[in-house]
Short mmCIF file of C-alpha atoms in Angstrom, two decimals:
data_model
loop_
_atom_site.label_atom_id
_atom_site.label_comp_id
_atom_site.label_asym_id
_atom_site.label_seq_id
_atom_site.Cartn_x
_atom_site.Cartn_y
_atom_site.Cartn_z
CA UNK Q 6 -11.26 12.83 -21.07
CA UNK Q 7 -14.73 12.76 -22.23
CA UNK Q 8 -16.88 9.48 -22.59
CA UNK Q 9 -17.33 8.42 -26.20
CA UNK Q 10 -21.02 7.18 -27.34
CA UNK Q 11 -19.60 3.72 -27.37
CA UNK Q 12 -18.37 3.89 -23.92
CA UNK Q 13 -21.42 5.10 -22.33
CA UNK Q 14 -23.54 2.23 -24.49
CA UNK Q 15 -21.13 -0.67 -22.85
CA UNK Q 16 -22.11 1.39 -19.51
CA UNK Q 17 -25.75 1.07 -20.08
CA UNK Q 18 -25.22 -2.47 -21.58
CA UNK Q 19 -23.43 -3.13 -18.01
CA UNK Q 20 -26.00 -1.88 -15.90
CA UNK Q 21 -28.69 -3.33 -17.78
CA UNK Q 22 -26.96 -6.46 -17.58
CA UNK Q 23 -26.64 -6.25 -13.59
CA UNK Q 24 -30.25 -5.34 -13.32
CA UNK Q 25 -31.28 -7.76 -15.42
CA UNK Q 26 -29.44 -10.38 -13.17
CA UNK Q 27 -30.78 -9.05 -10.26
CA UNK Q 28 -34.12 -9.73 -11.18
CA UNK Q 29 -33.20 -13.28 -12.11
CA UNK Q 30 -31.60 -13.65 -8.60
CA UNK Q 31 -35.10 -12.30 -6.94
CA UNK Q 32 -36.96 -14.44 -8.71
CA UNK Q 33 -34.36 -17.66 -8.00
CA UNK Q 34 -35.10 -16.71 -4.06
CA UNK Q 35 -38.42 -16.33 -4.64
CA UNK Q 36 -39.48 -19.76 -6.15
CA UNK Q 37 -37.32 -21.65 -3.30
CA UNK Q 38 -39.28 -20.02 -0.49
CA UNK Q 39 -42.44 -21.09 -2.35
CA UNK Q 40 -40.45 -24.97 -3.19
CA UNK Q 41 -39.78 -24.64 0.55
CA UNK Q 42 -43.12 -23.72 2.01
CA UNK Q 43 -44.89 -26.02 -0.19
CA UNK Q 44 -43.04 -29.12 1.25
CA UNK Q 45 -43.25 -27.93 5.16
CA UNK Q 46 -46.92 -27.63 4.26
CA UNK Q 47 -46.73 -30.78 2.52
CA UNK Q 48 -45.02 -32.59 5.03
CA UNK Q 49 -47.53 -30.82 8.19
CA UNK Q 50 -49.88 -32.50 6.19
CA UNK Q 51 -48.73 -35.89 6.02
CA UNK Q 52 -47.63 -35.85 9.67
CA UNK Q 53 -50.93 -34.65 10.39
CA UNK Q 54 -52.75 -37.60 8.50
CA UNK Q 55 -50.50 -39.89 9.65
CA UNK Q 56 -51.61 -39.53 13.49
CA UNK Q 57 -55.05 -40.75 12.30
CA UNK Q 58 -53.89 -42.56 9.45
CA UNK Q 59 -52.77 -45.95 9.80
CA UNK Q 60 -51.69 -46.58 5.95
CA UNK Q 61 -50.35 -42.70 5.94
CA UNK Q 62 -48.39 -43.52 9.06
CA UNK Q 63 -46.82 -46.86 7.62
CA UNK Q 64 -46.06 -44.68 4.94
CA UNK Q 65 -44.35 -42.47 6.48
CA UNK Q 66 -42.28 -44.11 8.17
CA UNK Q 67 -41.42 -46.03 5.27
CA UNK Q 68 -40.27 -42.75 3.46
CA UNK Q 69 -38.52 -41.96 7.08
CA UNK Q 70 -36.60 -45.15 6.67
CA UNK Q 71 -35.64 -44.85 3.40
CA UNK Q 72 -33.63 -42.11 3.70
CA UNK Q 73 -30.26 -41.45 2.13
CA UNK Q 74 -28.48 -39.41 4.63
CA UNK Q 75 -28.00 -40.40 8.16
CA UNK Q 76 -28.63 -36.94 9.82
CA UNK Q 77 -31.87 -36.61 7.77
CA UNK Q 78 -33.03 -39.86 9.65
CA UNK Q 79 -31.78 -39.09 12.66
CA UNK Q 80 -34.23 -35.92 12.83
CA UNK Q 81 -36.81 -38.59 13.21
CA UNK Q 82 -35.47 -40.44 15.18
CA UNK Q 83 -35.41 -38.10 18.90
CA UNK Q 84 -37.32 -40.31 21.76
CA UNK Q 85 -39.82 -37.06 22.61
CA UNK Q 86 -40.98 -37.39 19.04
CA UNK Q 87 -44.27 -38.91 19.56
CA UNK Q 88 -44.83 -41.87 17.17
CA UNK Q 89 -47.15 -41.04 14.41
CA UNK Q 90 -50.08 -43.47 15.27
CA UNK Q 91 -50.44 -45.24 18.35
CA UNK Q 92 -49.93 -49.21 18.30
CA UNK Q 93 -53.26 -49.63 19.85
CA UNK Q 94 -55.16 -46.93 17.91
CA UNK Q 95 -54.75 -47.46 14.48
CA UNK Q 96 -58.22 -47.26 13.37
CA UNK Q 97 -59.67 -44.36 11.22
CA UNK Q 98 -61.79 -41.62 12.57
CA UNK Q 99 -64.90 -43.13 11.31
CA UNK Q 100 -64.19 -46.62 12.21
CA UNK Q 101 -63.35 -47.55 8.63
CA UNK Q 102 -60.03 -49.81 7.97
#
């Protein structure tokens, strides 16, 4: 049986309609893998201060103990982890408080 013209327009329509999904989908995965590597860089960054920040590291860990879930914390909380700033060395790099 042969395919009227409104048949092959809901066709189109459908396959416009997935393609025009698709897209949306693409662009969905790409904006979280840019929401994703902006907060690893984010957070490099603040781990990175906070080993010569003493304010950034008492930060931190503030943030660290505030929060919610218990396996987030627990990420932070592995005994090789080396503590953010030393006890003893808590002083800027240019010997500023």
């Amino acid at each position: 049986m042969a395919e009227t013209e409104l048949e092959r327009a809901e066709k189109r329509f459908a396959q416009a309609k997935a393609r025009l999904q698709a897209v949306r989908n693409r662009e969905a995965t790409r904006q979280r893998k840019l929401d994703t590597r902006r907060k690893v860089i984010l957070g490099g960054a603040l781990m990175d201060l906070a080993e010569r920040d003493a304010s950034a590291a008492a930060m931190m860990e503030r943030l660290i103990r505030n929060l919610s879930r218990d396996q987030d914390r627990k990420a932070f909380a592995d005994p090789d982890t080396p503590s953010p700033v030393p006890a003893s060395d808590s002083e800027q790099p240019n010997g500023d408080r």
